[in-house]
């Protein structure tokens, strides 16, 4: 069975602090894809990143970085120097051929950045 | 704008009425997905199409729900005899292979 766990229900930090959102996944497929989406209060889901299972290189995009560790089945997301506009619910998701590329979603982490 | 669009953005209806939502995917995407999301939860998969073929339906999709994608382009999701429990955000997404890009959603309120 495939599963995505985001153990942090809610995180609150003060602006400019760094924050890491955890994501742990389970799958028996050897080829799979991991995603992060952002859902701001407006409600629209915004695609942030996709990572293939065969590419363990970490990625940095501006203040965002992602740490993919197959050994621990984790795909964590770090925001450096957080800003109030980063406040949103962040979802981690998994897809693979076994799921017909349907997204298996974590429960989401609500991130609150206080000014 | 070449993103996924959904219409209407908001729908308020009375219990027992039928409602229909429309989704226009990104033009070159052959896969189209429908999800439902309630407050504080992640999206729940409802159904998906590859071109015009509906390839999978969730058990969440009761007989009152039907979806079509007649020419492999836009899709409609109809809910018949709406119930208060149908109140949710209905999300549409499209993809070529992997990354799903989402529309803004249709928020349904059943009174």
PDB file of C-alpha atoms in Angstrom:
ATOM      1  CA  UNK A   1       0.000   0.000   0.000  1.00  0.00           C
ATOM      2  CA  UNK A   2       1.117   3.538  -0.638  1.00  0.00           C
ATOM      3  CA  UNK A   3       0.984   6.153   2.037  1.00  0.00           C
ATOM      4  CA  UNK A   4       2.232   9.650   2.753  1.00  0.00           C
ATOM      5  CA  UNK A   5       2.621  10.891   6.305  1.00  0.00           C
ATOM      6  CA  UNK A   6       2.982  14.501   7.310  1.00  0.00           C
ATOM      7  CA  UNK A   7       3.236  14.247  11.064  1.00  0.00           C
ATOM      8  CA  UNK A   8       3.250  17.989  11.677  1.00  0.00           C
ATOM      9  CA  UNK A   9      -0.327  19.200  11.679  1.00  0.00           C
ATOM     10  CA  UNK A  10       0.547  22.837  12.286  1.00  0.00           C
ATOM     11  CA  UNK A  11       3.771  24.808  12.613  1.00  0.00           C
ATOM     12  CA  UNK A  12       4.027  28.398  13.743  1.00  0.00           C
ATOM     13  CA  UNK A  13       7.219  30.434  13.454  1.00  0.00           C
ATOM     14  CA  UNK A  14       8.207  34.043  13.478  1.00  0.00           C
ATOM     15  CA  UNK A  15       9.098  35.671  10.187  1.00  0.00           C
ATOM     16  CA  UNK A  16      12.701  35.190   9.024  1.00  0.00           C
ATOM     17  CA  UNK A  17      13.065  31.896  10.865  1.00  0.00           C
ATOM     18  CA  UNK A  18      13.903  28.769   8.892  1.00  0.00           C
ATOM     19  CA  UNK A  19      11.306  26.013   8.973  1.00  0.00           C
ATOM     20  CA  UNK A  20      11.307  22.395   7.795  1.00  0.00           C
ATOM     21  CA  UNK A  21       8.182  20.479   6.852  1.00  0.00           C
ATOM     22  CA  UNK A  22       8.516  16.718   7.130  1.00  0.00           C
ATOM     23  CA  UNK A  23       7.188  14.137   4.701  1.00  0.00           C
ATOM     24  CA  UNK A  24       7.591  10.371   4.993  1.00  0.00           C
ATOM     25  CA  UNK A  25       6.275   8.031   2.337  1.00  0.00           C
ATOM     26  CA  UNK A  26       5.659   4.319   1.799  1.00  0.00           C
ATOM     27  CA  UNK A  27       5.594   2.536  -1.526  1.00  0.00           C
ATOM     28  CA  UNK A  28       6.646  -0.796  -2.975  1.00  0.00           C
ATOM     29  CA  UNK A  29       7.234   0.652  -6.420  1.00  0.00           C
ATOM     30  CA  UNK A  30      10.834   1.193  -7.421  1.00  0.00           C
ATOM     31  CA  UNK A  31       9.890   4.078  -9.685  1.00  0.00           C
ATOM     32  CA  UNK A  32       7.795   6.778  -8.129  1.00  0.00           C
ATOM     33  CA  UNK A  33       7.421  10.526  -7.948  1.00  0.00           C
ATOM     34  CA  UNK A  34       7.187  12.855  -4.995  1.00  0.00           C
ATOM     35  CA  UNK A  35       5.557  16.249  -4.992  1.00  0.00           C
ATOM     36  CA  UNK A  36       5.004  19.261  -2.825  1.00  0.00           C
ATOM     37  CA  UNK A  37       2.020  21.537  -3.280  1.00  0.00           C
ATOM     38  CA  UNK A  38       1.160  24.789  -1.539  1.00  0.00           C
ATOM     39  CA  UNK A  39      -2.430  25.756  -0.747  1.00  0.00           C
ATOM     40  CA  UNK A  40      -2.711  29.380   0.361  1.00  0.00           C
ATOM     41  CA  UNK A  41      -5.896  30.714   1.980  1.00  0.00           C
ATOM     42  CA  UNK A  42      -7.290  31.439  -1.485  1.00  0.00           C
ATOM     43  CA  UNK A  43      -7.652  27.671  -1.889  1.00  0.00           C
ATOM     44  CA  UNK A  44      -5.826  26.985  -5.143  1.00  0.00           C
ATOM     45  CA  UNK A  45      -3.257  24.194  -5.057  1.00  0.00           C
ATOM     46  CA  UNK A  46       0.069  25.399  -6.394  1.00  0.00           C
ATOM     47  CA  UNK A  47       2.624  22.911  -7.688  1.00  0.00           C
ATOM     48  CA  UNK A  48       6.060  23.464  -6.136  1.00  0.00           C
ATOM     49  CA  UNK A  49       8.259  20.537  -7.077  1.00  0.00           C
ATOM     50  CA  UNK A  50       8.412  17.014  -8.446  1.00  0.00           C
ATOM     51  CA  UNK A  51      11.222  14.606  -7.603  1.00  0.00           C
ATOM     52  CA  UNK A  52      11.807  11.250  -9.320  1.00  0.00           C
ATOM     53  CA  UNK A  53      12.775   8.254  -7.212  1.00  0.00           C
ATOM     54  CA  UNK A  54      15.974   7.724  -9.181  1.00  0.00           C
ATOM     55  CA  UNK A  55      17.206  11.262  -8.618  1.00  0.00           C
ATOM     56  CA  UNK A  56      18.286  11.844  -5.047  1.00  0.00           C
ATOM     57  CA  UNK A  57      19.912  15.179  -5.644  1.00  0.00           C
ATOM     58  CA  UNK A  58      18.630  17.837  -3.344  1.00  0.00           C
ATOM     59  CA  UNK A  59      17.122  20.881  -4.948  1.00  0.00           C
ATOM     60  CA  UNK A  60      17.170  24.543  -4.085  1.00  0.00           C
ATOM     61  CA  UNK A  61      14.883  27.162  -5.543  1.00  0.00           C
ATOM     62  CA  UNK A  62      15.343  30.550  -3.970  1.00  0.00           C
ATOM     63  CA  UNK A  63      14.353  30.276  -0.327  1.00  0.00           C
ATOM     64  CA  UNK A  64      12.941  26.781  -0.855  1.00  0.00           C
ATOM     65  CA  UNK A  65      14.951  23.583  -0.652  1.00  0.00           C
ATOM     66  CA  UNK A  66      14.059  19.920  -0.671  1.00  0.00           C
ATOM     67  CA  UNK A  67      15.941  17.023   0.887  1.00  0.00           C
ATOM     68  CA  UNK A  68      15.141  13.624  -0.625  1.00  0.00           C
ATOM     69  CA  UNK A  69      16.472  10.632   1.344  1.00  0.00           C
ATOM     70  CA  UNK A  70      15.500   7.229  -0.041  1.00  0.00           C
ATOM     71  CA  UNK A  71      17.174   5.478   2.893  1.00  0.00           C
ATOM     72  CA  UNK A  72      14.643   7.003   5.278  1.00  0.00           C
ATOM     73  CA  UNK A  73      11.799   7.384   2.738  1.00  0.00           C
ATOM     74  CA  UNK A  74      11.631  11.070   3.429  1.00  0.00           C
ATOM     75  CA  UNK A  75      11.192  14.139   1.270  1.00  0.00           C
ATOM     76  CA  UNK A  76      11.462  17.145   3.539  1.00  0.00           C
ATOM     77  CA  UNK A  77      10.877  20.750   2.559  1.00  0.00           C
ATOM     78  CA  UNK A  78      12.742  23.687   4.093  1.00  0.00           C
ATOM     79  CA  UNK A  79      11.867  27.333   3.799  1.00  0.00           C
ATOM     80  CA  UNK A  80      14.751  29.630   4.646  1.00  0.00           C
ATOM     81  CA  UNK A  81      14.125  33.121   6.013  1.00  0.00           C
ATOM     82  CA  UNK A  82      10.368  32.566   6.084  1.00  0.00           C
ATOM     83  CA  UNK A  83       7.987  35.323   5.098  1.00  0.00           C
ATOM     84  CA  UNK A  84       4.365  35.988   5.987  1.00  0.00           C
ATOM     85  CA  UNK A  85       3.383  35.132   2.382  1.00  0.00           C
ATOM     86  CA  UNK A  86       4.638  31.608   2.985  1.00  0.00           C
ATOM     87  CA  UNK A  87       1.678  31.018   5.300  1.00  0.00           C
ATOM     88  CA  UNK A  88      -0.339  28.215   3.756  1.00  0.00           C
ATOM     89  CA  UNK A  89      -1.111  24.535   3.991  1.00  0.00           C
ATOM     90  CA  UNK A  90       1.606  22.452   2.377  1.00  0.00           C
ATOM     91  CA  UNK A  91       0.867  19.004   1.002  1.00  0.00           C
ATOM     92  CA  UNK A  92       3.314  16.253   0.168  1.00  0.00           C
ATOM     93  CA  UNK A  93       2.137  13.679  -2.376  1.00  0.00           C
ATOM     94  CA  UNK A  94       3.313  10.473  -4.043  1.00  0.00           C
ATOM     95  CA  UNK A  95       2.452   8.889  -7.359  1.00  0.00           C
ATOM     96  CA  UNK A  96       3.596   5.830  -9.272  1.00  0.00           C
ATOM     97  CA  UNK A  97       2.526   3.494 -12.018  1.00  0.00           C
ATOM     98  CA  UNK A  98       1.028   1.260  -9.354  1.00  0.00           C
ATOM     99  CA  UNK A  99      -1.426   4.016  -8.486  1.00  0.00           C
ATOM    100  CA  UNK A 100      -2.076   4.892 -12.135  1.00  0.00           C
ATOM    101  CA  UNK A 101      -0.194   8.071 -11.351  1.00  0.00           C
ATOM    102  CA  UNK A 102      -2.929   9.145  -8.991  1.00  0.00           C
ATOM    103  CA  UNK A 103      -1.625  11.394  -6.285  1.00  0.00           C
ATOM    104  CA  UNK A 104      -1.551   9.881  -2.823  1.00  0.00           C
ATOM    105  CA  UNK A 105      -1.737  12.847  -0.458  1.00  0.00           C
ATOM    106  CA  UNK A 106      -0.449  13.537   2.992  1.00  0.00           C
ATOM    107  CA  UNK A 107      -2.792  15.248   5.421  1.00  0.00           C
ATOM    108  CA  UNK A 108      -1.014  18.556   4.997  1.00  0.00           C
ATOM    109  CA  UNK A 109       0.917  20.835   7.336  1.00  0.00           C
ATOM    110  CA  UNK A 110      -0.499  24.226   8.126  1.00  0.00           C
ATOM    111  CA  UNK A 111       2.337  26.737   8.269  1.00  0.00           C
ATOM    112  CA  UNK A 112       1.765  30.022  10.071  1.00  0.00           C
ATOM    113  CA  UNK A 113       4.375  32.714   9.720  1.00  0.00           C
ATOM    114  CA  UNK A 114       3.942  35.466  12.273  1.00  0.00           C
ATOM    115  CA  UNK A 115       5.232  38.969  11.489  1.00  0.00           C
TER     116      UNK A 115
ATOM    117  CA  UNK B   1      -3.966  32.359 -19.274  1.00  0.00           C
ATOM    118  CA  UNK B   2      -3.120  28.777 -20.178  1.00  0.00           C
ATOM    119  CA  UNK B   3      -3.730  27.176 -16.782  1.00  0.00           C
ATOM    120  CA  UNK B   4      -6.570  24.938 -15.679  1.00  0.00           C
ATOM    121  CA  UNK B   5      -9.854  26.774 -15.348  1.00  0.00           C
ATOM    122  CA  UNK B   6     -13.018  25.800 -13.517  1.00  0.00           C
ATOM    123  CA  UNK B   7     -16.504  27.188 -13.649  1.00  0.00           C
ATOM    124  CA  UNK B   8     -18.288  28.269 -11.564  1.00  0.00           C
ATOM    125  CA  UNK B   9     -15.980  29.257  -8.736  1.00  0.00           C
ATOM    126  CA  UNK B  10     -18.777  29.152  -6.210  1.00  0.00           C
ATOM    127  CA  UNK B  11     -22.129  27.393  -6.234  1.00  0.00           C
ATOM    128  CA  UNK B  12     -24.837  27.539  -3.598  1.00  0.00           C
ATOM    129  CA  UNK B  13     -27.720  25.170  -4.053  1.00  0.00           C
ATOM    130  CA  UNK B  14     -30.582  23.688  -2.128  1.00  0.00           C
ATOM    131  CA  UNK B  15     -30.596  20.071  -1.085  1.00  0.00           C
ATOM    132  CA  UNK B  16     -32.058  17.870  -3.771  1.00  0.00           C
ATOM    133  CA  UNK B  17     -31.031  20.060  -6.700  1.00  0.00           C
ATOM    134  CA  UNK B  18     -28.658  18.965  -9.430  1.00  0.00           C
ATOM    135  CA  UNK B  19     -25.421  20.843 -10.082  1.00  0.00           C
ATOM    136  CA  UNK B  20     -22.857  20.660 -12.863  1.00  0.00           C
ATOM    137  CA  UNK B  21     -19.279  21.892 -12.807  1.00  0.00           C
ATOM    138  CA  UNK B  22     -16.962  22.409 -15.732  1.00  0.00           C
ATOM    139  CA  UNK B  23     -13.205  22.020 -15.991  1.00  0.00           C
ATOM    140  CA  UNK B  24     -11.023  23.167 -18.878  1.00  0.00           C
ATOM    141  CA  UNK B  25      -7.580  21.558 -18.651  1.00  0.00           C
ATOM    142  CA  UNK B  26      -4.288  22.755 -20.038  1.00  0.00           C
ATOM    143  CA  UNK B  27      -4.682  22.129 -23.746  1.00  0.00           C
ATOM    144  CA  UNK B  28      -1.881  19.635 -24.349  1.00  0.00           C
ATOM    145  CA  UNK B  29      -2.648  17.567 -21.239  1.00  0.00           C
ATOM    146  CA  UNK B  30      -4.305  14.235 -21.899  1.00  0.00           C
ATOM    147  CA  UNK B  31      -5.070  13.343 -18.287  1.00  0.00           C
ATOM    148  CA  UNK B  32      -7.760  15.037 -16.256  1.00  0.00           C
ATOM    149  CA  UNK B  33      -8.567  14.424 -12.607  1.00  0.00           C
ATOM    150  CA  UNK B  34     -11.386  15.370 -10.263  1.00  0.00           C
ATOM    151  CA  UNK B  35     -10.861  15.664  -6.521  1.00  0.00           C
ATOM    152  CA  UNK B  36     -12.977  16.702  -3.587  1.00  0.00           C
ATOM    153  CA  UNK B  37     -11.556  18.563  -0.631  1.00  0.00           C
ATOM    154  CA  UNK B  38     -13.262  19.358   2.655  1.00  0.00           C
ATOM    155  CA  UNK B  39     -11.996  21.829   5.207  1.00  0.00           C
ATOM    156  CA  UNK B  40      -8.817  20.747   6.937  1.00  0.00           C
ATOM    157  CA  UNK B  41      -8.337  17.692   4.746  1.00  0.00           C
ATOM    158  CA  UNK B  42      -6.215  16.836   1.771  1.00  0.00           C
ATOM    159  CA  UNK B  43      -7.820  16.294  -1.630  1.00  0.00           C
ATOM    160  CA  UNK B  44      -9.705  13.027  -2.135  1.00  0.00           C
ATOM    161  CA  UNK B  45      -9.524  11.425  -5.548  1.00  0.00           C
ATOM    162  CA  UNK B  46     -12.848  11.051  -7.341  1.00  0.00           C
ATOM    163  CA  UNK B  47     -12.104  10.034 -10.922  1.00  0.00           C
ATOM    164  CA  UNK B  48      -9.747  10.488 -13.819  1.00  0.00           C
ATOM    165  CA  UNK B  49      -9.763  10.509 -17.599  1.00  0.00           C
ATOM    166  CA  UNK B  50      -7.134   9.757 -20.146  1.00  0.00           C
ATOM    167  CA  UNK B  51      -8.331  11.600 -23.188  1.00  0.00           C
ATOM    168  CA  UNK B  52     -12.067  10.859 -23.332  1.00  0.00           C
ATOM    169  CA  UNK B  53     -11.888   7.543 -21.484  1.00  0.00           C
ATOM    170  CA  UNK B  54     -12.821   7.469 -17.808  1.00  0.00           C
ATOM    171  CA  UNK B  55     -10.226   5.031 -16.489  1.00  0.00           C
ATOM    172  CA  UNK B  56     -10.863   5.006 -12.777  1.00  0.00           C
ATOM    173  CA  UNK B  57     -13.552   5.985 -10.320  1.00  0.00           C
ATOM    174  CA  UNK B  58     -13.216   6.167  -6.564  1.00  0.00           C
ATOM    175  CA  UNK B  59     -15.646   4.399  -4.287  1.00  0.00           C
ATOM    176  CA  UNK B  60     -16.386   7.909  -3.041  1.00  0.00           C
ATOM    177  CA  UNK B  61     -18.131   8.548  -6.334  1.00  0.00           C
ATOM    178  CA  UNK B  62     -21.667   7.425  -5.576  1.00  0.00           C
ATOM    179  CA  UNK B  63     -24.324   6.867  -8.211  1.00  0.00           C
ATOM    180  CA  UNK B  64     -25.365  10.482  -7.820  1.00  0.00           C
ATOM    181  CA  UNK B  65     -22.034  11.622  -9.276  1.00  0.00           C
ATOM    182  CA  UNK B  66     -21.201  11.407 -12.941  1.00  0.00           C
ATOM    183  CA  UNK B  67     -18.321  12.804 -14.927  1.00  0.00           C
ATOM    184  CA  UNK B  68     -17.751  13.125 -18.632  1.00  0.00           C
ATOM    185  CA  UNK B  69     -15.030  14.280 -20.959  1.00  0.00           C
ATOM    186  CA  UNK B  70     -16.792  13.978 -24.291  1.00  0.00           C
ATOM    187  CA  UNK B  71     -14.085  15.057 -26.717  1.00  0.00           C
ATOM    188  CA  UNK B  72     -11.057  14.578 -24.541  1.00  0.00           C
ATOM    189  CA  UNK B  73     -10.891  18.285 -23.812  1.00  0.00           C
ATOM    190  CA  UNK B  74     -13.096  19.869 -21.140  1.00  0.00           C
ATOM    191  CA  UNK B  75     -14.825  17.789 -18.498  1.00  0.00           C
ATOM    192  CA  UNK B  76     -18.028  18.101 -16.509  1.00  0.00           C
ATOM    193  CA  UNK B  77     -18.871  16.740 -13.087  1.00  0.00           C
ATOM    194  CA  UNK B  78     -22.537  16.456 -12.246  1.00  0.00           C
ATOM    195  CA  UNK B  79     -24.008  15.802  -8.841  1.00  0.00           C
ATOM    196  CA  UNK B  80     -27.655  14.791  -8.781  1.00  0.00           C
ATOM    197  CA  UNK B  81     -29.978  15.202  -5.800  1.00  0.00           C
ATOM    198  CA  UNK B  82     -27.351  17.068  -3.806  1.00  0.00           C
ATOM    199  CA  UNK B  83     -26.998  16.415  -0.097  1.00  0.00           C
ATOM    200  CA  UNK B  84     -25.510  18.610   2.601  1.00  0.00           C
ATOM    201  CA  UNK B  85     -22.582  16.207   2.819  1.00  0.00           C
ATOM    202  CA  UNK B  86     -21.658  17.116  -0.750  1.00  0.00           C
ATOM    203  CA  UNK B  87     -20.578  20.568   0.417  1.00  0.00           C
ATOM    204  CA  UNK B  88     -16.885  20.790  -0.397  1.00  0.00           C
ATOM    205  CA  UNK B  89     -14.336  22.228  -2.776  1.00  0.00           C
ATOM    206  CA  UNK B  90     -14.258  20.329  -6.060  1.00  0.00           C
ATOM    207  CA  UNK B  91     -10.854  20.461  -7.682  1.00  0.00           C
ATOM    208  CA  UNK B  92      -9.865  19.630 -11.216  1.00  0.00           C
ATOM    209  CA  UNK B  93      -6.316  18.913 -12.293  1.00  0.00           C
ATOM    210  CA  UNK B  94      -4.678  18.046 -15.576  1.00  0.00           C
ATOM    211  CA  UNK B  95      -1.374  16.453 -16.451  1.00  0.00           C
ATOM    212  CA  UNK B  96       0.653  15.154 -19.342  1.00  0.00           C
ATOM    213  CA  UNK B  97       2.346  12.380 -17.380  1.00  0.00           C
ATOM    214  CA  UNK B  98       3.287  13.279 -13.845  1.00  0.00           C
ATOM    215  CA  UNK B  99       2.866  16.791 -12.490  1.00  0.00           C
ATOM    216  CA  UNK B 100      -0.764  17.612 -11.946  1.00  0.00           C
ATOM    217  CA  UNK B 101      -1.697  21.245 -12.292  1.00  0.00           C
ATOM    218  CA  UNK B 102      -4.786  22.325 -10.453  1.00  0.00           C
ATOM    219  CA  UNK B 103      -7.550  24.728 -11.230  1.00  0.00           C
ATOM    220  CA  UNK B 104      -8.910  27.187  -8.670  1.00  0.00           C
ATOM    221  CA  UNK B 105     -11.699  24.835  -7.647  1.00  0.00           C
ATOM    222  CA  UNK B 106     -15.459  25.117  -7.374  1.00  0.00           C
ATOM    223  CA  UNK B 107     -16.742  25.612  -3.855  1.00  0.00           C
ATOM    224  CA  UNK B 108     -20.123  23.940  -3.446  1.00  0.00           C
ATOM    225  CA  UNK B 109     -22.427  24.792  -0.576  1.00  0.00           C
ATOM    226  CA  UNK B 110     -25.570  22.722  -0.184  1.00  0.00           C
ATOM    227  CA  UNK B 111     -28.181  24.333   2.050  1.00  0.00           C
TER     228      UNK B 111
END
